[in-house]
Amino acid sequence: MTSAGDEEVDAVLSDVESDEPVPIVIKDPSREDVSVDKFREILAELDREKQAREAAENSKSELQVSFNRLKALAHEAIKKRDECGRQRDEALREKEEALRSNDNLTAQLAEANKTKDEVTKQREELAKQLEEASKGKDGLRSEIETSAHMLVSGIEKISGKVNNFKNFSAGGLPRSQKYTGLPSVAYGVIKRTNEIVEELVKQIETTTKSRNEAREQIEQRNYEIAIEVSQLEATISGLRDEVTKKTNIIENLEKNIAEKDGKIGEIEKEMSEKINLAEDELMELRNLTSEYDDKLRIWQMRMELQRPLLVDQLNFVSRIHEIIYDVIKIVDADNMDQSDVSESFFLPKETDSEENIRACLAGMESIYELTGILAGKTKDLVDEKNREVKSLKETVARLIKEKEHIGSLLRSALSRRMVSENKSKTNELFQTAENGLREAGIDFKFSNLIGDGNKAEDPGSDQDEIYTLAGALENIVKTSQLEIIELQHSVEELRAESSVLKEHVEAQAKQLNQRMHHIEELEEKERVANESVEGLMMDIAAAEEEITRWKSAAEQEAAAGRAVEQEFLAQGFVVAVLSSHHLEVLPVWNLQFSCRLSGEGSVLSAVKLELEEAKQAMLESEKKLKFKEETAAAAMAARDAAEKSLKLADMRASRLRERVEELTRQLEEFETREDSRGRNGPRYVCWPWQWLGLDFVGFHKPETQQQSSNEMELSEPLSEPLL
């Protein structure tokens, strides 16, 4: 059969190889019929034929390459077919051997019949033993009937147990035209047994075929799962990069907030101390001047009427002079001029009122001079305080400008870095995609997509950003005076808000650390699963058929190439959108943050908006991570299910194989045992009684052994559901 199959395949391949293009025969026309137009037409036709021949040769070369591949696959298929044919021939040889063993059994049965005839002849010759012979004959007939009944009942039980595969008890036992009686029953039982064995062989072949198909499907699914896992790893790495960037941004924001809070607290403390000192001094001066005015009016009204009070007045004038002098010392003790201010005392005289009045006038003049000096000193002090306040305002404005300049520099550097990183990453991704497609046999380049993406960038985005920043700075300068006053009232609220923000940031950092740890655990689990899956795939690949493996591999490579192409196109679009979105969002966020630090009126709203944005970003990242975890868990579950199904199929196939081997071994043991017993009971060797779960006539087995041989050996192999 193998040689015949090889000859057929060679004939088919020779027929395919012999399909050479038929040469085109062009008849030479006669010179009389040739004209210029016809000659041109013939030249044009020759050109067309040359082009057609070149195209045909190109197509022929391509077809030759594909034909060579198909030829190699066909040779492999022929080899596999020959191997299957050899296996089938071996099965047929085994079947023929079983038939020969059955023929031997029938021959032995015929010999037994011959011996029986000889015995009957001897019994006829012996007249004395006629009655005993008749009795033995009746007993033999009853035994034959019981044995036939047992054979029929046993084969009916066996056919009833295999009714789920095929209905064998529809038309009864097969009949034989050659044999009658017990041999005909034995013939029917043997025929039915052969049918059952053939049906079992078919079922085993179908189970092996379905198992191989299931393995192919599982291998294809594992390949798809590996692709999905690689995509998940890429997305998880991207999410990890985003999380690190956001954590860096949050840390920078925390540092800036802490620095600005410290500077604002110091400035506020200095301003409050200086303002409190100035207010206290002004209140003291106002109180003193009011008291002095009241006392002077009272002294002027009562000076003439109450002359004795002049002395007291002069005393009070001297005291006022001393107090003002002390106040001047307190206000400006370092730069006080001793020539302008004297410490002379006005001594009162009780006898001479004029001198007292003059002394009082001189004291008043001195007090006036001292008050003028005091007013100048206080004015200088107030001017100095105003200059200090102005210098503080200038330092605050300068710090704000420096902070804005630093923020703009950081934004520009961050945008450039992100653009360069995104470009490098996209170029690496596109290069990897081109290499993968080139290995899969698809020549596709992403340079056109990169060029279109660069052309699509808006050239006026930088100019618009500069204008928006300039307008924001102008508004900040206009509102800075009012915002400094409001800042004093909102510092405490800002501190409380910053503390809440710090706590929230710490909680988010803890959550991020937990998620990073969880991601690492998932990566470890995924690595272990990949290792187990790789080992399982290696074990499965060693046992698969070669032709199905190459076909499925070719289909999987084509499908994987298309999927990778679509995935990288989609990823390129998503990366471009995300990069543009980050470039647009980060400057706005930094601008909002700079406005929040420069103006205290919109601080709370800006902080709340930033917190809401951070919360939304964290929720989105959590959702993405949860989705990736669910997909990874689904992939792992699919792999586990595939592994379990493969293990179950292998276990069932091994069980069936072991049971078939056990049955064959029991049959061989029974044949050897029956051969050894053939001398003592030749009429019971016609059928394997014990294998069918029946008892010999006159031979009693224990009940447990009979049940085990009748039920376990026959019903147990058929009770398992086939794949």
CSV table of N, CA and C in Angstrom, one decimal, residues 151-276:
chain,number,residue,atom,x,y,z
A,151,LEU,N,-24.1,-17.9,25.6
A,151,LEU,CA,-23.4,-17.1,24.6
A,151,LEU,C,-24.3,-15.9,24.2
A,152,VAL,N,-25.5,-16.3,23.9
A,152,VAL,CA,-26.5,-15.2,23.4
A,152,VAL,C,-26.7,-14.2,24.4
A,153,SER,N,-27.0,-14.6,25.7
A,153,SER,CA,-27.2,-13.6,26.7
A,153,SER,C,-26.0,-12.7,27.0
A,154,GLY,N,-24.8,-13.4,26.9
A,154,GLY,CA,-23.5,-12.6,27.1
A,154,GLY,C,-23.3,-11.6,26.1
A,155,ILE,N,-23.5,-12.0,24.8
A,155,ILE,CA,-23.3,-11.0,23.7
A,155,ILE,C,-24.4,-9.9,23.7
A,156,GLU,N,-25.6,-10.3,24.2
A,156,GLU,CA,-26.6,-9.2,24.3
A,156,GLU,C,-26.2,-8.2,25.4
A,157,LYS,N,-25.7,-8.7,26.5
A,157,LYS,CA,-25.2,-7.8,27.5
A,157,LYS,C,-24.1,-6.9,27.0
A,158,ILE,N,-23.2,-7.5,26.3
A,158,ILE,CA,-22.1,-6.6,25.7
A,158,ILE,C,-22.6,-5.6,24.8
A,159,SER,N,-23.5,-6.1,23.8
A,159,SER,CA,-24.1,-5.1,22.9
A,159,SER,C,-24.9,-4.0,23.6
A,160,GLY,N,-25.6,-4.4,24.7
A,160,GLY,CA,-26.4,-3.4,25.4
A,160,GLY,C,-25.5,-2.4,26.1
A,161,LYS,N,-24.3,-2.8,26.5
A,161,LYS,CA,-23.4,-1.9,27.1
A,161,LYS,C,-22.7,-0.9,26.1
A,162,VAL,N,-22.7,-1.3,24.9
A,162,VAL,CA,-22.1,-0.4,23.9
A,162,VAL,C,-23.2,0.2,22.9
A,163,ASN,N,-24.4,0.2,23.4
A,163,ASN,CA,-25.5,0.8,22.6
A,163,ASN,C,-25.3,2.3,22.4
A,164,ASN,N,-24.6,3.0,23.3
A,164,ASN,CA,-24.4,4.4,23.2
A,164,ASN,C,-23.5,4.7,21.9
A,165,PHE,N,-22.7,3.8,21.4
A,165,PHE,CA,-22.0,4.0,20.2
A,165,PHE,C,-22.8,3.6,19.0
A,166,LYS,N,-23.4,2.4,19.0
A,166,LYS,CA,-24.1,1.8,17.9
A,166,LYS,C,-25.1,0.8,18.4
A,167,ASN,N,-26.2,0.7,17.7
A,167,ASN,CA,-27.2,-0.3,18.1
A,167,ASN,C,-26.9,-1.6,17.5
A,168,PHE,N,-26.3,-2.6,18.2
A,168,PHE,CA,-25.9,-3.9,17.7
A,168,PHE,C,-27.1,-4.9,17.9
A,169,SER,N,-28.0,-4.7,18.7
A,169,SER,CA,-29.1,-5.7,19.0
A,169,SER,C,-30.3,-5.5,18.2
A,170,ALA,N,-30.2,-4.8,17.1
A,170,ALA,CA,-31.4,-4.5,16.3
A,170,ALA,C,-31.9,-5.7,15.5
A,171,GLY,N,-31.0,-6.3,14.8
A,171,GLY,CA,-31.4,-7.5,13.9
A,171,GLY,C,-31.0,-8.8,14.5
A,172,GLY,N,-30.6,-8.9,15.8
A,172,GLY,CA,-30.2,-10.2,16.4
A,172,GLY,C,-28.8,-10.5,16.0
A,173,LEU,N,-28.4,-11.8,16.3
A,173,LEU,CA,-27.0,-12.2,16.0
A,173,LEU,C,-26.9,-12.5,14.5
A,174,PRO,N,-25.7,-12.3,13.9
A,174,PRO,CA,-25.5,-12.7,12.5
A,174,PRO,C,-25.7,-14.3,12.3
A,175,ARG,N,-26.3,-14.6,11.2
A,175,ARG,CA,-26.6,-16.1,10.9
A,175,ARG,C,-25.5,-16.6,10.0
A,176,SER,N,-25.2,-17.9,10.1
A,176,SER,CA,-24.3,-18.5,9.2
A,176,SER,C,-25.0,-19.6,8.4
A,177,GLN,N,-24.7,-19.6,7.2
A,177,GLN,CA,-25.3,-20.7,6.3
A,177,GLN,C,-24.5,-22.0,6.3
A,178,LYS,N,-23.3,-21.9,6.8
A,178,LYS,CA,-22.4,-23.1,6.9
A,178,LYS,C,-22.6,-23.9,8.1
A,179,TYR,N,-22.8,-23.2,9.3
A,179,TYR,CA,-22.8,-23.9,10.6
A,179,TYR,C,-24.2,-23.9,11.1
A,180,THR,N,-24.5,-24.8,12.0
A,180,THR,CA,-25.8,-24.9,12.6
A,180,THR,C,-25.6,-25.3,14.1
A,181,GLY,N,-26.6,-24.9,14.9
A,181,GLY,CA,-26.5,-25.3,16.3
A,181,GLY,C,-25.5,-24.4,17.0
A,182,LEU,N,-24.7,-25.0,17.9
A,182,LEU,CA,-23.8,-24.2,18.7
A,182,LEU,C,-22.7,-23.5,17.8
A,183,PRO,N,-22.1,-24.2,16.8
A,183,PRO,CA,-21.2,-23.4,16.0
A,183,PRO,C,-21.8,-22.2,15.3
A,184,SER,N,-23.0,-22.3,14.9
A,184,SER,CA,-23.7,-21.1,14.3
A,184,SER,C,-23.8,-20.0,15.4
A,185,VAL,N,-24.1,-20.3,16.6
A,185,VAL,CA,-24.2,-19.3,17.7
A,185,VAL,C,-22.9,-18.7,17.9
A,186,ALA,N,-21.8,-19.6,18.0
A,186,ALA,CA,-20.5,-19.1,18.2
A,186,ALA,C,-20.0,-18.2,17.1
A,187,TYR,N,-20.4,-18.6,15.8
A,187,TYR,CA,-20.1,-17.7,14.7
A,187,TYR,C,-20.8,-16.3,14.8
A,188,GLY,N,-22.0,-16.3,15.2
A,188,GLY,CA,-22.7,-15.0,15.4
A,188,GLY,C,-22.1,-14.2,16.5
A,189,VAL,N,-21.7,-14.9,17.6
A,189,VAL,CA,-21.1,-14.2,18.7
A,189,VAL,C,-19.7,-13.6,18.3
A,190,ILE,N,-18.9,-14.4,17.5
A,190,ILE,CA,-17.6,-13.9,17.0
A,190,ILE,C,-17.8,-12.7,16.1
A,191,LYS,N,-18.8,-12.9,15.2
A,191,LYS,CA,-19.0,-11.8,14.2
A,191,LYS,C,-19.4,-10.5,15.0
A,192,ARG,N,-20.4,-10.6,15.9
A,192,ARG,CA,-20.8,-9.5,16.7
A,192,ARG,C,-19.6,-8.9,17.5
A,193,THR,N,-18.8,-9.7,18.0
A,193,THR,CA,-17.6,-9.2,18.8
A,193,THR,C,-16.7,-8.4,17.9
A,194,ASN,N,-16.5,-9.0,16.7
A,194,ASN,CA,-15.6,-8.2,15.7
A,194,ASN,C,-16.2,-6.8,15.4
A,195,GLU,N,-17.5,-6.8,15.2
A,195,GLU,CA,-18.2,-5.5,15.0
A,195,GLU,C,-18.0,-4.5,16.1
A,196,ILE,N,-18.1,-5.1,17.3
A,196,ILE,CA,-17.9,-4.2,18.5
A,196,ILE,C,-16.5,-3.7,18.6
A,197,VAL,N,-15.5,-4.6,18.4
A,197,VAL,CA,-14.1,-4.2,18.4
A,197,VAL,C,-13.8,-3.1,17.4
A,198,GLU,N,-14.4,-3.3,16.1
A,198,GLU,CA,-14.1,-2.3,15.1
A,198,GLU,C,-14.7,-1.0,15.5
A,199,GLU,N,-15.9,-1.0,16.1
A,199,GLU,CA,-16.6,0.3,16.5
A,199,GLU,C,-15.7,0.9,17.6
A,200,LEU,N,-15.2,0.1,18.5
A,200,LEU,CA,-14.3,0.7,19.6
A,200,LEU,C,-13.1,1.3,19.0
A,201,VAL,N,-12.5,0.7,18.0
A,201,VAL,CA,-11.3,1.2,17.3
A,201,VAL,C,-11.6,2.5,16.6
A,202,LYS,N,-12.8,2.6,16.0
A,202,LYS,CA,-13.2,3.9,15.3
A,202,LYS,C,-13.4,5.0,16.4
A,203,GLN,N,-14.0,4.6,17.5
A,203,GLN,CA,-14.2,5.6,18.5
A,203,GLN,C,-12.9,6.1,19.1
A,204,ILE,N,-11.9,5.2,19.3
A,204,ILE,CA,-10.6,5.6,19.7
A,204,ILE,C,-9.9,6.5,18.8
A,205,GLU,N,-10.1,6.2,17.4
A,205,GLU,CA,-9.5,7.1,16.4
A,205,GLU,C,-10.1,8.5,16.4
A,206,THR,N,-11.4,8.5,16.6
A,206,THR,CA,-12.1,9.8,16.6
A,206,THR,C,-11.7,10.6,17.9
A,207,THR,N,-11.5,9.9,19.0
A,207,THR,CA,-11.1,10.6,20.2
A,207,THR,C,-9.7,11.2,20.0
A,208,THR,N,-8.8,10.4,19.4
A,208,THR,CA,-7.4,10.9,19.2
A,208,THR,C,-7.4,12.1,18.3
A,209,LYS,N,-8.3,12.0,17.2
A,209,LYS,CA,-8.4,13.1,16.3
A,209,LYS,C,-8.9,14.4,16.9
A,210,SER,N,-10.0,14.2,17.7
A,210,SER,CA,-10.5,15.4,18.5
A,210,SER,C,-9.5,15.9,19.5
A,211,ARG,N,-8.8,15.0,20.1
A,211,ARG,CA,-7.7,15.5,21.0
A,211,ARG,C,-6.7,16.3,20.3
A,212,ASN,N,-6.3,15.9,19.1
A,212,ASN,CA,-5.3,16.6,18.4
A,212,ASN,C,-5.8,18.0,18.0
A,213,GLU,N,-7.1,18.0,17.5
A,213,GLU,CA,-7.7,19.3,17.2
A,213,GLU,C,-7.8,20.2,18.4
A,214,ALA,N,-8.1,19.7,19.5
A,214,ALA,CA,-8.2,20.5,20.8
A,214,ALA,C,-6.8,21.0,21.1
A,215,ARG,N,-5.8,20.2,20.9
A,215,ARG,CA,-4.4,20.7,21.2
A,215,ARG,C,-4.0,21.8,20.2
A,216,GLU,N,-4.4,21.7,19.0
A,216,GLU,CA,-4.1,22.8,18.0
A,216,GLU,C,-4.8,24.1,18.4
A,217,GLN,N,-6.1,23.9,18.8
A,217,GLN,CA,-6.8,25.1,19.2
A,217,GLN,C,-6.2,25.7,20.4
A,218,ILE,N,-5.8,24.9,21.4
A,218,ILE,CA,-5.2,25.4,22.6
A,218,ILE,C,-3.9,26.1,22.3
A,219,GLU,N,-3.1,25.5,21.4
A,219,GLU,CA,-1.8,26.1,21.1
A,219,GLU,C,-2.0,27.5,20.4
A,220,GLN,N,-3.0,27.6,19.5
A,220,GLN,CA,-3.3,28.9,18.9
A,220,GLN,C,-3.8,29.9,19.9
A,221,ARG,N,-4.6,29.4,20.9
A,221,ARG,CA,-5.1,30.3,21.9
A,221,ARG,C,-3.9,30.7,22.8
A,222,ASN,N,-3.0,29.8,23.1
A,222,ASN,CA,-1.8,30.2,23.9
A,222,ASN,C,-1.0,31.3,23.2
A,223,TYR,N,-0.9,31.1,21.9
A,223,TYR,CA,-0.1,32.1,21.1
A,223,TYR,C,-0.8,33.5,21.2
A,224,GLU,N,-2.1,33.5,21.0
A,224,GLU,CA,-2.8,34.7,21.2
A,224,GLU,C,-2.7,35.3,22.6
A,225,ILE,N,-2.8,34.5,23.6
A,225,ILE,CA,-2.6,34.9,25.0
A,225,ILE,C,-1.2,35.5,25.2
A,226,ALA,N,-0.2,34.9,24.6
A,226,ALA,CA,1.1,35.5,24.7
A,226,ALA,C,1.2,36.9,24.1
A,227,ILE,N,0.6,37.0,22.9
A,227,ILE,CA,0.5,38.4,22.3
A,227,ILE,C,-0.2,39.4,23.2
A,228,GLU,N,-1.3,38.9,23.8
A,228,GLU,CA,-2.1,39.8,24.7
A,228,GLU,C,-1.3,40.2,25.9
A,229,VAL,N,-0.5,39.2,26.4
A,229,VAL,CA,0.3,39.5,27.6
A,229,VAL,C,1.4,40.5,27.3
A,230,SER,N,2.0,40.3,26.1
A,230,SER,CA,3.0,41.3,25.7
A,230,SER,C,2.4,42.7,25.6
A,231,GLN,N,1.2,42.8,25.0
A,231,GLN,CA,0.6,44.1,24.9
A,231,GLN,C,0.3,44.6,26.3
A,232,LEU,N,-0.2,43.8,27.2
A,232,LEU,CA,-0.5,44.2,28.6
A,232,LEU,C,0.8,44.7,29.3
A,233,GLU,N,1.9,44.0,29.0
A,233,GLU,CA,3.2,44.5,29.6
A,233,GLU,C,3.5,45.9,29.1
A,234,ALA,N,3.3,46.1,27.8
A,234,ALA,CA,3.6,47.4,27.3
A,234,ALA,C,2.7,48.5,27.9
A,235,THR,N,1.4,48.2,28.0
A,235,THR,CA,0.5,49.2,28.6
A,235,THR,C,0.8,49.5,30.0
A,236,ILE,N,1.2,48.4,30.8
A,236,ILE,CA,1.5,48.5,32.2
A,236,ILE,C,2.7,49.4,32.4
A,237,SER,N,3.7,49.2,31.5
A,237,SER,CA,4.9,50.0,31.6
A,237,SER,C,4.6,51.5,31.3
A,238,GLY,N,3.7,51.7,30.3
A,238,GLY,CA,3.3,53.1,30.0
A,238,GLY,C,2.6,53.7,31.2
A,239,LEU,N,1.7,53.0,31.8
A,239,LEU,CA,1.0,53.5,33.0
A,239,LEU,C,2.0,53.7,34.1
A,240,ARG,N,3.0,52.9,34.3
A,240,ARG,CA,4.0,53.1,35.3
A,240,ARG,C,4.7,54.4,35.1
A,241,ASP,N,5.1,54.6,33.8
A,241,ASP,CA,5.8,55.9,33.5
A,241,ASP,C,4.9,57.1,33.8
A,242,GLU,N,3.6,57.0,33.5
A,242,GLU,CA,2.7,58.1,33.8
A,242,GLU,C,2.6,58.3,35.3
A,243,VAL,N,2.5,57.2,36.1
A,243,VAL,CA,2.4,57.4,37.5
A,243,VAL,C,3.7,58.0,38.1
A,244,THR,N,4.9,57.6,37.6
A,244,THR,CA,6.1,58.3,38.1
A,244,THR,C,6.2,59.7,37.7
A,245,LYS,N,5.7,60.1,36.5
A,245,LYS,CA,5.7,61.5,36.1
A,245,LYS,C,4.7,62.3,37.0
A,246,LYS,N,3.6,61.7,37.3
A,246,LYS,CA,2.6,62.5,38.2
A,246,LYS,C,3.2,62.6,39.6
A,247,THR,N,3.8,61.5,40.1
A,247,THR,CA,4.4,61.6,41.4
A,247,THR,C,5.5,62.7,41.5
A,248,ASN,N,6.3,62.8,40.4
A,248,ASN,CA,7.4,63.8,40.4
A,248,ASN,C,6.7,65.2,40.3
A,249,ILE,N,5.6,65.4,39.6
A,249,ILE,CA,5.0,66.7,39.5
A,249,ILE,C,4.4,67.0,40.9
A,250,ILE,N,3.8,66.1,41.6
A,250,ILE,CA,3.2,66.3,42.9
A,250,ILE,C,4.3,66.7,43.9
A,251,GLU,N,5.5,66.0,43.8
A,251,GLU,CA,6.6,66.3,44.7
A,251,GLU,C,7.1,67.7,44.5
A,252,ASN,N,7.2,68.1,43.2
A,252,ASN,CA,7.6,69.5,42.9
A,252,ASN,C,6.6,70.5,43.4
A,253,LEU,N,5.3,70.2,43.3
A,253,LEU,CA,4.3,71.1,43.8
A,253,LEU,C,4.4,71.2,45.3
A,254,GLU,N,4.6,70.1,46.0
A,254,GLU,CA,4.7,70.2,47.4
A,254,GLU,C,5.9,71.0,47.9
A,255,LYS,N,7.1,70.9,47.2
A,255,LYS,CA,8.3,71.6,47.5
A,255,LYS,C,8.0,73.1,47.3
A,256,ASN,N,7.4,73.5,46.2
A,256,ASN,CA,7.1,74.9,45.9
A,256,ASN,C,6.2,75.5,46.9
A,257,ILE,N,5.1,74.7,47.3
A,257,ILE,CA,4.2,75.2,48.3
A,257,ILE,C,4.9,75.4,49.6
A,258,ALA,N,5.7,74.5,50.0
A,258,ALA,CA,6.4,74.6,51.3
A,258,ALA,C,7.3,75.8,51.3
A,259,GLU,N,8.1,76.0,50.2
A,259,GLU,CA,8.9,77.2,50.1
A,259,GLU,C,8.2,78.5,50.2
A,260,LYS,N,7.1,78.6,49.4
A,260,LYS,CA,6.3,79.8,49.4
A,260,LYS,C,5.6,80.1,50.7
A,261,ASP,N,5.1,79.0,51.4
A,261,ASP,CA,4.5,79.2,52.7
A,261,ASP,C,5.5,79.7,53.7
A,262,GLY,N,6.8,79.2,53.6
A,262,GLY,CA,7.8,79.7,54.6
A,262,GLY,C,8.1,81.2,54.3
A,263,LYS,N,8.2,81.6,53.0
A,263,LYS,CA,8.5,83.0,52.7
A,263,LYS,C,7.4,83.9,53.1
A,264,ILE,N,6.2,83.5,52.8
A,264,ILE,CA,5.0,84.3,53.1
A,264,ILE,C,4.8,84.4,54.6
A,265,GLY,N,5.1,83.3,55.4
A,265,GLY,CA,5.0,83.4,56.8
A,265,GLY,C,6.1,84.4,57.4
A,266,GLU,N,7.3,84.4,56.9
A,266,GLU,CA,8.3,85.3,57.4
A,266,GLU,C,7.9,86.8,57.1
A,267,ILE,N,7.5,87.0,55.8
A,267,ILE,CA,7.1,88.4,55.4
A,267,ILE,C,5.9,88.9,56.3
A,268,GLU,N,5.0,88.0,56.5
A,268,GLU,CA,3.8,88.4,57.3
A,268,GLU,C,4.2,88.7,58.7
A,269,LYS,N,5.1,87.9,59.3
A,269,LYS,CA,5.5,88.1,60.7
A,269,LYS,C,6.2,89.5,60.8
A,270,GLU,N,7.2,89.8,59.9
A,270,GLU,CA,7.9,91.0,59.9
A,270,GLU,C,6.9,92.2,59.7
A,271,MET,N,6.0,92.1,58.8
A,271,MET,CA,5.1,93.2,58.5
A,271,MET,C,4.2,93.5,59.7
A,272,SER,N,3.7,92.4,60.3
A,272,SER,CA,2.8,92.5,61.5
A,272,SER,C,3.5,93.2,62.7
A,273,GLU,N,4.8,92.8,62.9
A,273,GLU,CA,5.6,93.4,64.0
A,273,GLU,C,5.8,94.9,63.8
A,274,LYS,N,6.2,95.2,62.6
A,274,LYS,CA,6.5,96.6,62.3
A,274,LYS,C,5.2,97.5,62.4
A,275,ILE,N,4.1,97.0,61.8
A,275,ILE,CA,2.9,97.7,61.9
A,275,ILE,C,2.4,97.9,63.3
A,276,ASN,N,2.5,96.9,64.1
A,276,ASN,CA,2.1,97.0,65.5
A,276,ASN,C,2.9,98.0,66.3
